């Protein structure tokens, strides 16, 4: 008598650098059943004092610290552009290798979520990950095609103050990660209108208040697609 096929499951690997509030939002959503047929298998951080690790321990999720400098890829204080790029390439490749070395049936992810990951991946990480069919998503505090890269909220606010912000709206998006920074196809987008008399800090707080729900909704959407694909192959 043949055994029944295993229930579809989407394994998620989360990368974070700091407080881990977006990671916590995912943990809470999974516990509440709002992201069905999924589990977080591991957290990877690149800052030793990231509070996200404490959150992981409380949730019983394994975590690992892996850093560009501490793990010997880049010399502290290095300024030579060629050596800096070489270090990043080697770090990216090693991190991809680490992910792909996880057990294919129990821990290797179907989805990687960058939840406050303060580092830009290049092709040496993204190409081998994509080759194995693993999706990578990121949350960025801007609308598609607007304010790519760092200080997105500050730049949108400055344009609003100067009367140059299109429709007086900025926003946040969860997008697929490609080599071009913050230019991957959007998964979900939320517009946020700037308000007269609002300080930069107030706008930042209002934008951040939407991040948790958006990263949960986007993750649930992609998990649903991955699980549906697994079911179709059974």
mmCIF file of C-alpha atoms in Angstrom:
data_model
loop_
_atom_site.group_PDB
_atom_site.id
_atom_site.type_symbol
_atom_site.label_atom_id
_atom_site.label_comp_id
_atom_site.label_asym_id
_atom_site.label_seq_id
_atom_site.Cartn_x
_atom_site.Cartn_y
_atom_site.Cartn_z
ATOM 1 C CA UNK A 1 0.000 0.000 0.000
ATOM 2 C CA UNK A 2 1.547 3.327 -1.058
ATOM 3 C CA UNK A 3 1.785 6.163 1.423
ATOM 4 C CA UNK A 4 -0.192 9.346 0.800
ATOM 5 C CA UNK A 5 1.776 12.321 -0.532
ATOM 6 C CA UNK A 6 3.164 14.749 2.026
ATOM 7 C CA UNK A 7 1.104 17.844 2.694
ATOM 8 C CA UNK A 8 2.364 20.826 0.706
ATOM 9 C CA UNK A 9 4.553 23.150 2.740
ATOM 10 C CA UNK A 10 6.424 26.326 1.910
ATOM 11 C CA UNK A 11 9.664 26.679 3.838
ATOM 12 C CA UNK A 12 10.730 30.284 4.515
ATOM 13 C CA UNK A 13 14.195 31.589 5.320
ATOM 14 C CA UNK A 14 14.308 35.118 6.742
ATOM 15 C CA UNK A 15 17.247 37.533 6.590
ATOM 16 C CA UNK A 16 17.308 40.472 9.044
ATOM 17 C CA UNK A 17 19.859 42.977 10.328
ATOM 18 C CA UNK A 18 18.314 44.735 13.300
ATOM 19 C CA UNK A 19 15.296 44.846 15.571
ATOM 20 C CA UNK A 20 13.414 42.218 13.597
ATOM 21 C CA UNK A 21 9.916 43.702 13.891
ATOM 22 C CA UNK A 22 9.034 42.577 10.355
ATOM 23 C CA UNK A 23 10.394 39.114 11.195
ATOM 24 C CA UNK A 24 8.174 39.143 14.311
ATOM 25 C CA UNK A 25 5.172 40.076 12.172
ATOM 26 C CA UNK A 26 5.800 36.972 10.063
ATOM 27 C CA UNK A 27 6.260 34.772 13.154
ATOM 28 C CA UNK A 28 2.981 36.067 14.626
ATOM 29 C CA UNK A 29 1.101 35.664 11.331
ATOM 30 C CA UNK A 30 2.257 32.057 11.011
ATOM 31 C CA UNK A 31 1.238 31.320 14.617
ATOM 32 C CA UNK A 32 -2.197 32.829 13.959
ATOM 33 C CA UNK A 33 -2.687 30.742 10.815
ATOM 34 C CA UNK A 34 -2.626 33.785 8.529
ATOM 35 C CA UNK A 35 0.097 32.260 6.338
ATOM 36 C CA UNK A 36 -1.152 28.676 5.934
ATOM 37 C CA UNK A 37 1.019 25.711 4.900
ATOM 38 C CA UNK A 38 4.271 27.486 5.722
ATOM 39 C CA UNK A 39 6.973 27.634 8.376
ATOM 40 C CA UNK A 40 10.117 29.673 8.983
ATOM 41 C CA UNK A 41 13.000 27.232 9.058
ATOM 42 C CA UNK A 42 15.818 29.653 9.921
ATOM 43 C CA UNK A 43 16.830 33.276 10.494
ATOM 44 C CA UNK A 44 20.148 34.658 9.245
ATOM 45 C CA UNK A 45 21.496 37.962 10.602
ATOM 46 C CA UNK A 46 24.558 39.976 9.607
ATOM 47 C CA UNK A 47 24.796 42.088 12.755
ATOM 48 C CA UNK A 48 25.886 40.423 15.982
ATOM 49 C CA UNK A 49 23.595 42.476 18.230
ATOM 50 C CA UNK A 50 20.485 42.145 16.065
ATOM 51 C CA UNK A 51 17.470 41.826 18.388
ATOM 52 C CA UNK A 52 15.874 39.638 15.731
ATOM 53 C CA UNK A 53 17.920 36.745 17.179
ATOM 54 C CA UNK A 54 16.159 37.122 20.549
ATOM 55 C CA UNK A 55 12.820 37.012 18.743
ATOM 56 C CA UNK A 56 13.923 33.845 16.933
ATOM 57 C CA UNK A 57 14.949 32.153 20.180
ATOM 58 C CA UNK A 58 11.590 32.963 21.773
ATOM 59 C CA UNK A 59 9.843 31.440 18.749
ATOM 60 C CA UNK A 60 12.070 28.352 18.717
ATOM 61 C CA UNK A 61 13.520 29.209 15.296
ATOM 62 C CA UNK A 62 17.207 28.413 14.630
ATOM 63 C CA UNK A 63 19.324 31.452 13.753
ATOM 64 C CA UNK A 64 22.799 32.101 12.449
ATOM 65 C CA UNK A 65 25.129 35.116 12.390
ATOM 66 C CA UNK A 66 27.112 35.561 9.192
ATOM 67 C CA UNK A 67 29.019 38.787 8.615
ATOM 68 C CA UNK A 68 31.106 40.204 5.770
ATOM 69 C CA UNK A 69 33.940 41.365 8.051
ATOM 70 C CA UNK A 70 33.726 39.071 11.095
ATOM 71 C CA UNK A 71 33.786 35.968 8.910
ATOM 72 C CA UNK A 72 36.909 37.079 7.070
ATOM 73 C CA UNK A 73 35.661 38.204 3.684
ATOM 74 C CA UNK A 74 36.579 41.872 4.054
ATOM 75 C CA UNK A 75 39.374 43.446 6.087
ATOM 76 C CA UNK A 76 38.185 45.987 8.643
ATOM 77 C CA UNK A 77 38.772 49.504 7.332
ATOM 78 C CA UNK A 78 39.316 48.335 3.752
ATOM 79 C CA UNK A 79 38.811 51.181 1.239
ATOM 80 C CA UNK A 80 40.092 49.777 -2.062
ATOM 81 C CA UNK A 81 37.007 49.524 -4.355
ATOM 82 C CA UNK A 82 38.279 46.408 -6.147
ATOM 83 C CA UNK A 83 38.930 44.585 -2.869
ATOM 84 C CA UNK A 84 35.576 45.686 -1.460
ATOM 85 C CA UNK A 85 33.762 44.297 -4.508
ATOM 86 C CA UNK A 86 35.768 41.067 -4.402
ATOM 87 C CA UNK A 87 34.884 40.649 -0.724
ATOM 88 C CA UNK A 88 31.179 41.168 -1.420
ATOM 89 C CA UNK A 89 31.266 38.700 -4.309
ATOM 90 C CA UNK A 90 32.884 36.034 -2.126
ATOM 91 C CA UNK A 91 30.497 36.698 0.762
ATOM 92 C CA UNK A 92 27.487 36.480 -1.559
ATOM 93 C CA UNK A 93 28.707 33.218 -3.069
ATOM 94 C CA UNK A 94 29.446 31.709 0.352
ATOM 95 C CA UNK A 95 26.033 32.709 1.674
ATOM 96 C CA UNK A 96 24.293 31.210 -1.356
ATOM 97 C CA UNK A 97 26.298 28.022 -0.826
ATOM 98 C CA UNK A 98 25.256 27.990 2.841
ATOM 99 C CA UNK A 99 21.570 28.298 1.897
ATOM 100 C CA UNK A 100 21.768 25.609 -0.784
ATOM 101 C CA UNK A 101 23.594 23.247 1.586
ATOM 102 C CA UNK A 102 20.512 23.099 3.835
ATOM 103 C CA UNK A 103 18.681 19.781 3.676
ATOM 104 C CA UNK A 104 16.582 19.804 0.525
ATOM 105 C CA UNK A 105 13.660 17.947 2.088
ATOM 106 C CA UNK A 106 13.436 19.595 5.492
ATOM 107 C CA UNK A 107 15.110 23.014 5.578
ATOM 108 C CA UNK A 108 16.151 24.402 2.202
ATOM 109 C CA UNK A 109 13.750 27.301 1.578
ATOM 110 C CA UNK A 110 11.241 27.777 -1.197
ATOM 111 C CA UNK A 111 11.095 31.475 -0.301
ATOM 112 C CA UNK A 112 13.603 33.948 1.151
ATOM 113 C CA UNK A 113 12.200 37.074 2.816
ATOM 114 C CA UNK A 114 14.529 40.033 3.366
ATOM 115 C CA UNK A 115 12.946 41.626 6.447
ATOM 116 C CA UNK A 116 15.060 44.664 7.266
ATOM 117 C CA UNK A 117 18.205 43.151 5.732
ATOM 118 C CA UNK A 118 20.641 46.062 5.411
ATOM 119 C CA UNK A 119 22.846 44.667 2.683
ATOM 120 C CA UNK A 120 22.483 44.571 -1.108
ATOM 121 C CA UNK A 121 22.864 41.159 -2.721
ATOM 122 C CA UNK A 122 24.594 40.840 -6.088
ATOM 123 C CA UNK A 123 24.553 38.177 -8.761
ATOM 124 C CA UNK A 124 26.870 35.832 -6.849
ATOM 125 C CA UNK A 125 24.053 35.261 -4.362
ATOM 126 C CA UNK A 126 21.003 35.817 -6.535
ATOM 127 C CA UNK A 127 21.987 33.708 -9.566
ATOM 128 C CA UNK A 128 22.583 30.364 -7.777
ATOM 129 C CA UNK A 129 19.495 30.912 -5.616
ATOM 130 C CA UNK A 130 17.324 31.639 -8.670
ATOM 131 C CA UNK A 131 18.786 28.630 -10.471
ATOM 132 C CA UNK A 132 17.290 26.403 -7.749
ATOM 133 C CA UNK A 133 13.898 28.079 -8.108
ATOM 134 C CA UNK A 134 14.017 29.874 -4.757
ATOM 135 C CA UNK A 135 12.126 33.171 -4.740
ATOM 136 C CA UNK A 136 13.546 36.209 -2.916
ATOM 137 C CA UNK A 137 11.410 39.184 -1.813
ATOM 138 C CA UNK A 138 12.187 42.477 -0.092
ATOM 139 C CA UNK A 139 10.229 45.332 1.466
ATOM 140 C CA UNK A 140 11.139 48.833 0.236
ATOM 141 C CA UNK A 141 9.590 52.109 1.488
ATOM 142 C CA UNK A 142 8.774 53.607 -1.906
ATOM 143 C CA UNK A 143 6.496 53.032 -4.868
ATOM 144 C CA UNK A 144 7.713 50.999 -7.878
ATOM 145 C CA UNK A 145 10.265 52.916 -9.913
ATOM 146 C CA UNK A 146 10.530 55.704 -7.330
ATOM 147 C CA UNK A 147 13.379 56.353 -4.903
ATOM 148 C CA UNK A 148 15.351 53.154 -5.408
ATOM 149 C CA UNK A 149 18.123 52.544 -2.864
ATOM 150 C CA UNK A 150 18.781 54.238 0.461
ATOM 151 C CA UNK A 151 16.995 57.163 2.174
ATOM 152 C CA UNK A 152 13.837 56.614 0.118
ATOM 153 C CA UNK A 153 11.501 58.184 2.681
ATOM 154 C CA UNK A 154 13.743 61.226 3.168
ATOM 155 C CA UNK A 155 13.948 61.820 -0.590
ATOM 156 C CA UNK A 156 10.178 61.511 -1.038
ATOM 157 C CA UNK A 157 9.617 63.896 1.869
ATOM 158 C CA UNK A 158 12.059 66.447 0.405
ATOM 159 C CA UNK A 159 10.250 66.301 -2.941
ATOM 160 C CA UNK A 160 6.893 66.753 -1.189
ATOM 161 C CA UNK A 161 8.207 69.828 0.633
ATOM 162 C CA UNK A 162 9.448 71.200 -2.707
ATOM 163 C CA UNK A 163 6.100 70.527 -4.389
ATOM 164 C CA UNK A 164 7.647 67.922 -6.690
ATOM 165 C CA UNK A 165 6.154 64.684 -5.330
ATOM 166 C CA UNK A 166 3.859 63.090 -7.909
ATOM 167 C CA UNK A 167 0.221 63.180 -6.652
ATOM 168 C CA UNK A 168 1.657 63.978 -3.194
ATOM 169 C CA UNK A 169 1.967 60.229 -2.636
ATOM 170 C CA UNK A 170 4.756 57.887 -1.693
ATOM 171 C CA UNK A 171 4.312 54.349 -0.364
ATOM 172 C CA UNK A 172 5.778 50.951 0.294
ATOM 173 C CA UNK A 173 6.111 47.816 -1.755
ATOM 174 C CA UNK A 174 7.184 44.220 -1.467
ATOM 175 C CA UNK A 175 9.045 43.243 -4.608
ATOM 176 C CA UNK A 176 11.030 40.369 -6.057
ATOM 177 C CA UNK A 177 14.767 40.892 -5.631
ATOM 178 C CA UNK A 178 16.901 41.191 -8.756
ATOM 179 C CA UNK A 179 20.401 42.528 -9.264
ATOM 180 C CA UNK A 180 19.099 46.040 -10.067
ATOM 181 C CA UNK A 181 18.435 47.530 -6.627
ATOM 182 C CA UNK A 182 14.728 47.798 -5.717
ATOM 183 C CA UNK A 183 13.678 47.331 -9.344
ATOM 184 C CA UNK A 184 12.264 43.799 -9.238
ATOM 185 C CA UNK A 185 8.608 43.193 -10.098
ATOM 186 C CA UNK A 186 6.278 44.322 -7.285
ATOM 187 C CA UNK A 187 4.282 41.708 -5.378
ATOM 188 C CA UNK A 188 2.090 44.165 -3.438
ATOM 189 C CA UNK A 189 2.071 47.964 -3.284
ATOM 190 C CA UNK A 190 0.486 50.373 -0.817
ATOM 191 C CA UNK A 191 0.226 54.111 -1.510
ATOM 192 C CA UNK A 192 0.622 56.567 1.358
ATOM 193 C CA UNK A 193 -0.334 60.219 0.991
ATOM 194 C CA UNK A 194 1.959 62.877 2.425
ATOM 195 C CA UNK A 195 0.281 65.424 4.688
ATOM 196 C CA UNK A 196 0.852 69.149 5.017
ATOM 197 C CA UNK A 197 2.551 70.085 8.283
ATOM 198 C CA UNK A 198 3.785 66.557 8.938
ATOM 199 C CA UNK A 199 7.403 66.124 10.023
ATOM 200 C CA UNK A 200 9.754 63.618 8.423
ATOM 201 C CA UNK A 201 9.650 61.568 11.631
ATOM 202 C CA UNK A 202 5.843 61.455 11.556
ATOM 203 C CA UNK A 203 5.847 60.336 7.919
ATOM 204 C CA UNK A 204 8.441 57.649 8.701
ATOM 205 C CA UNK A 205 6.345 56.390 11.613
ATOM 206 C CA UNK A 206 3.217 56.265 9.456
ATOM 207 C CA UNK A 207 5.023 54.392 6.669
ATOM 208 C CA UNK A 208 6.564 51.899 9.082
ATOM 209 C CA UNK A 209 3.115 51.254 10.596
ATOM 210 C CA UNK A 210 2.031 49.757 7.261
ATOM 211 C CA UNK A 211 5.104 47.568 6.746
ATOM 212 C CA UNK A 212 4.111 44.663 8.974
ATOM 213 C CA UNK A 213 0.753 44.057 7.313
ATOM 214 C CA UNK A 214 2.193 44.420 3.809
ATOM 215 C CA UNK A 215 5.083 41.983 4.334
ATOM 216 C CA UNK A 216 2.646 39.447 5.822
ATOM 217 C CA UNK A 217 0.144 39.853 2.964
ATOM 218 C CA UNK A 218 2.845 39.590 0.303
ATOM 219 C CA UNK A 219 4.438 36.551 1.941
ATOM 220 C CA UNK A 220 1.040 34.849 2.225
ATOM 221 C CA UNK A 221 0.350 35.596 -1.447
ATOM 222 C CA UNK A 222 3.597 34.009 -2.640
ATOM 223 C CA UNK A 223 3.297 31.084 -0.227
ATOM 224 C CA UNK A 224 -0.140 30.410 -1.702
ATOM 225 C CA UNK A 225 1.327 30.340 -5.206
ATOM 226 C CA UNK A 226 4.181 28.026 -4.148
ATOM 227 C CA UNK A 227 1.820 25.620 -2.350
ATOM 228 C CA UNK A 228 -0.580 25.581 -5.327
ATOM 229 C CA UNK A 229 2.366 24.700 -7.581
ATOM 230 C CA UNK A 230 3.380 21.871 -5.229
ATOM 231 C CA UNK A 231 -0.166 20.506 -5.224
ATOM 232 C CA UNK A 232 -0.313 20.609 -9.021
ATOM 233 C CA UNK A 233 2.842 18.480 -9.185
ATOM 234 C CA UNK A 234 1.534 15.773 -6.833
#
